[in-house]
Coordinates of C-alpha atoms in Angstrom, one line a residue:
M2 CA 13.7 -21.1 -9.6
R3 CA 10.7 -18.9 -10.3
I4 CA 7.3 -18.9 -8.2
R5 CA 4.5 -17.2 -9.8
I6 CA 3.0 -15.0 -7.1
S7 CA 0.2 -13.5 -9.2
K8 CA -0.7 -11.9 -12.4
H9 CA 0.9 -9.1 -11.5
C10 CA 3.5 -10.5 -9.7
V11 CA 6.5 -12.4 -10.2
A12 CA 9.6 -13.5 -7.7
D13 CA 13.0 -15.2 -8.0
K14 CA 14.1 -17.4 -5.4
R15 CA 17.1 -17.3 -4.2
P16 CA 19.1 -19.9 -2.4
P17 CA 19.5 -18.8 1.4
Q18 CA 23.0 -17.3 2.1
R19 CA 23.5 -17.7 6.2
N20 CA 20.4 -18.4 7.7
S21 CA 19.0 -22.1 6.0
L22 CA 15.6 -20.9 7.1
C23 CA 15.8 -17.7 5.3
A24 CA 15.3 -17.1 1.8
M25 CA 15.6 -13.7 -0.4
L26 CA 12.3 -13.3 -2.4
M27 CA 12.6 -10.6 -5.3
V28 CA 9.2 -9.5 -6.4
T29 CA 8.5 -7.1 -9.2
S30 CA 5.2 -5.2 -8.9
H31 CA 3.7 -4.0 -11.5
W32 CA 2.6 -0.7 -10.8
N33 CA 6.2 0.7 -9.8
Y34 CA 8.5 -2.4 -12.0
E35 CA 10.6 -1.7 -8.8
D36 CA 12.4 -4.5 -7.1
I37 CA 11.4 -5.3 -3.9
P38 CA 13.2 -7.2 -1.4
L39 CA 11.2 -9.5 1.1
R40 CA 12.7 -12.1 3.3
F41 CA 10.4 -14.7 4.4
F42 CA 11.6 -18.1 6.6
P43 CA 10.0 -21.2 5.8
E44 CA 7.8 -21.7 2.0
K45 CA 5.3 -23.3 3.8
D46 CA 4.5 -20.0 5.7
M47 CA 4.2 -17.6 2.6
K48 CA 0.3 -17.7 1.2
E49 CA 0.4 -17.5 -2.3
P50 CA -2.3 -14.5 -3.2
P51 CA -5.1 -15.1 -5.1
H52 CA -5.1 -13.3 -8.9
E53 CA -8.7 -11.9 -8.1
T54 CA -7.2 -9.6 -5.0
D55 CA -4.4 -8.2 -7.1
E56 CA -7.1 -7.1 -9.1
L57 CA -9.6 -6.3 -6.3
I58 CA -6.8 -4.1 -4.8
E59 CA -6.2 -2.2 -8.0
A60 CA -10.0 -2.0 -8.6
F61 CA -10.5 -0.3 -5.5
W62 CA -7.5 2.6 -5.9
K63 CA -8.7 2.9 -9.6
A64 CA -12.5 3.8 -8.0
F65 CA -11.2 5.9 -5.6
R66 CA -8.8 8.0 -8.2
E67 CA -11.6 8.2 -10.4
R68 CA -14.5 9.1 -7.7
N69 CA -16.3 6.1 -8.5
W70 CA -18.3 5.4 -4.9
K71 CA -20.3 2.7 -6.3
G72 CA -17.3 1.1 -7.7
A73 CA -15.1 0.9 -4.6
R74 CA -18.0 0.5 -2.3
S75 CA -18.4 -3.0 -4.8
C76 CA -14.9 -4.1 -4.1
L77 CA -15.7 -3.8 0.2
S78 CA -17.3 -6.4 2.2
D79 CA -20.9 -5.3 3.6
D80 CA -19.4 -5.8 7.3
A81 CA -16.0 -3.9 5.8
I82 CA -14.3 -2.3 9.0
M83 CA -11.3 0.7 8.0
S84 CA -8.9 2.0 10.6
W85 CA -7.3 5.3 10.9
P86 CA -5.0 4.9 13.8
C87 CA -2.6 7.9 13.5
T88 CA -6.2 9.9 14.3
G89 CA -7.7 7.1 16.2
E90 CA -10.9 6.7 14.2
R91 CA -12.4 3.8 12.8
F92 CA -15.1 3.0 9.6
L93 CA -17.9 0.5 10.4
G94 CA -19.6 -1.0 7.9
A95 CA -18.9 -0.5 3.7
D96 CA -21.1 2.6 3.5
S97 CA -19.3 4.3 6.1
I98 CA -16.0 3.8 4.6
I99 CA -17.0 5.2 1.1
H100 CA -19.3 8.4 3.3
V101 CA -16.2 9.3 4.8
N102 CA -13.9 9.3 1.4
S103 CA -17.0 10.7 -0.4
I104 CA -17.2 13.8 1.6
Y105 CA -13.5 14.7 1.7
P106 CA -12.9 18.4 -0.1
E107 CA -12.0 18.0 -3.9
G108 CA -9.3 19.2 -5.7
W109 CA -7.1 15.9 -4.5
S110 CA -5.5 13.3 -6.8
I111 CA -4.4 9.7 -5.7
R112 CA -1.9 7.7 -7.6
L113 CA -0.8 3.8 -6.4
I114 CA 3.2 3.6 -6.0
E115 CA 3.4 0.5 -4.2
C116 CA 1.6 -3.1 -3.8
N117 CA 3.1 -6.1 -1.9
H118 CA 1.3 -9.1 -0.5
L119 CA 2.9 -9.9 2.5
L120 CA 3.7 -13.2 4.2
D121 CA 0.1 -13.8 6.6
G122 CA -2.2 -13.0 3.5
R123 CA -2.5 -9.4 3.7
V124 CA -2.2 -6.6 0.8
H125 CA 0.4 -3.7 1.6
T126 CA 0.1 -0.3 -0.5
V127 CA 1.3 2.8 -0.7
I128 CA -0.3 5.8 -2.1
R129 CA 0.5 9.5 -2.8
V130 CA -2.4 11.6 -2.6
D131 CA -1.5 15.8 -3.5
H132 CA -4.3 18.3 -2.7
P133 CA -2.6 21.9 -3.0
P134 CA -1.1 22.9 -1.1
H135 CA -1.0 19.7 1.1
N136 CA 0.7 16.1 0.1
F137 CA 0.5 13.0 1.7
F138 CA 1.5 9.4 1.7
A139 CA -0.6 7.3 3.0
T140 CA 0.2 3.4 3.9
S141 CA -2.4 0.8 3.8
L142 CA -2.6 -3.1 4.8
F143 CA -6.2 -4.5 3.3
S144 CA -7.3 -8.3 4.5
T145 CA -9.4 -9.8 2.2
S146 CA -11.9 -12.8 1.5
G147 CA -13.2 -12.5 -1.9
L148 CA -13.9 -8.4 -1.1
I149 CA -11.7 -6.4 1.4
Q150 CA -12.6 -7.1 5.1
Q151 CA -10.5 -4.5 6.3
I152 CA -8.5 -1.7 5.8
T153 CA -5.8 -0.2 8.4
E154 CA -4.5 3.1 7.2
Y155 CA -1.3 5.2 8.0
W156 CA -0.8 8.6 6.9
S157 CA 2.0 10.9 7.0
T158 CA 2.2 14.4 5.2
I159 CA 5.1 15.6 3.1
E160 CA 7.0 18.0 5.0
A161 CA 10.3 19.2 5.6
P162 CA 12.3 18.0 8.3
P163 CA 12.5 19.6 11.5
H164 CA 16.0 21.8 11.8
W165 CA 18.5 19.7 13.5
R166 CA 18.1 17.1 11.2
S167 CA 20.3 18.7 8.4
S168 CA 22.9 18.5 6.7
G169 CA 25.2 20.1 8.8
N170 CA 24.2 18.5 11.6
L171 CA 23.9 15.3 10.6
P172 CA 26.7 13.2 9.1
G173 CA 25.3 10.9 6.1
Y174 CA 22.9 13.0 5.6
E175 CA 20.7 13.7 2.3
R176 CA 17.5 15.5 1.3
I177 CA 15.4 14.1 -1.4
S178 CA 12.1 14.8 -3.3
F179 CA 9.4 13.3 -4.0
T180 CA 8.0 15.5 -6.1
S181 CA 8.3 13.9 -9.5
P182 CA 4.8 11.9 -11.0

């Protein structure tokens, strides 16, 4: 049985294997074309995201990539809130969110890696930001209601692991590279 999740995501619902409450949902994202397994419980708890949500989140990240601050602002509700828990910061209102991003020093590029709809109705994205000599990943959680109401972003720096986590110290250890576009 195929379930249409949104304009850009299609899911194959497969029968549960060991747990009658649990089923496997495979989501194919139009941004990275990879199968992303998600587990969910009773079907009635799953909220189907509206087609507009895909377009809204895609337009938001596209506007950021193009430095189109007016376009990004149009994706946000006036009273939107953005939180950065890693640094303990919160920005209240769409204008504040746009301002803090627009004054970030130039030289960066942004790329959307993944976009996933969560069971509670939020949208999860992973972006990569390259700002030589630094590179970052950000995981963002969006709450929407026609426009973006809330964003919570968790940022991490791409860096070498500490020495104690190396191939000589840990069995089954392997270094991977995130340098490809």
